[in-house]
C-alpha positions as MATLAB code, in Angstrom:
seq = 'XXXXXXXXXXXXXXXXXXXXXXXXXXXXXXXXXXXXXXXXXXXXXXXXXXXXXXXXXXXXXXXXXXXXXXXXXXX';
ca = [
     130.398  161.274   26.058;
     132.970  160.323   28.594;
     135.433  157.488   28.577;
     134.556  155.139   31.433;
     136.480  152.566   33.382;
     135.169  149.076   33.997;
     134.766  150.080   37.643;
     132.453  152.957   36.649;
     130.318  150.733   34.432;
     130.180  148.031   37.100;
     128.879  150.649   39.529;
     126.095  151.528   37.070;
     124.983  147.880   37.203;
     125.428  147.715   40.973;
     128.100  145.006   40.812;
     131.813  144.892   41.528;
     134.422  145.268   38.798;
     135.290  141.572   38.933;
     131.695  140.593   38.217;
     131.523  142.927   35.237;
     134.833  141.547   34.013;
     133.410  137.997   34.137;
     130.341  139.102   32.183;
     132.546  140.796   29.600;
     134.840  137.777   29.347;
     131.817  135.627   28.480;
     131.146  137.885   25.466;
     132.919  137.198   22.155;
     134.564  140.652   22.064;
     138.028  141.947   22.911;
     137.518  144.969   25.124;
     140.144  147.692   25.634;
     141.121  148.958   29.081;
     139.284  152.269   28.822;
     135.789  152.161   27.405;
     134.823  154.859   24.918;
     131.197  155.445   23.938;
     131.157  152.745   21.194;
     132.430  150.135   23.649;
     129.972  151.303   26.297;
     127.124  150.921   23.805;
     128.288  147.393   23.004;
     128.160  146.477   26.690;
     124.796  148.158   27.229;
     123.302  146.488   24.159;
     124.395  143.057   25.380;
     123.635  143.455   29.105;
     120.775  145.931   28.927;
     120.924  149.599   29.805;
     121.341  150.073   33.568;
     119.149  152.448   35.514;
     120.479  155.963   35.039;
     121.868  155.334   31.548;
     119.524  156.473   28.811;
     119.406  154.448   25.621;
     118.594  157.604   23.645;
     121.935  159.105   24.736;
     123.590  156.370   22.676;
     121.242  156.529   19.671;
     123.854  158.212   17.455;
     126.767  156.118   18.739;
     127.814  153.113   16.682;
     129.367  150.020   18.203;
     133.083  149.478   17.462;
     133.780  149.072   13.758;
     134.870  145.446   13.918;
     131.503  144.449   15.425;
     129.096  146.688   13.488;
     127.839  144.046   11.115;
     126.632  141.997   14.075;
     124.455  144.909   15.202;
     123.678  146.894   12.074;
     122.840  144.232    9.553;
     126.003  143.787    7.551;
     127.586  147.189    6.974;
];
């Protein structure tokens, strides 16, 4: 999996980077500048998987460690 920029993820949703940044700011997470697969999965899980991004590609990816218990039932 590739590291993606916010601009790249915004393009997947068909919005500008500023719009994605507003959506991310509304979430209770502290995102890094470059988004690795766990951070991408966190975004996709919260906003829905955009067209062209397959949920099964992220099946083995876990969200960032500090947020796992919110998604995986208390690990």
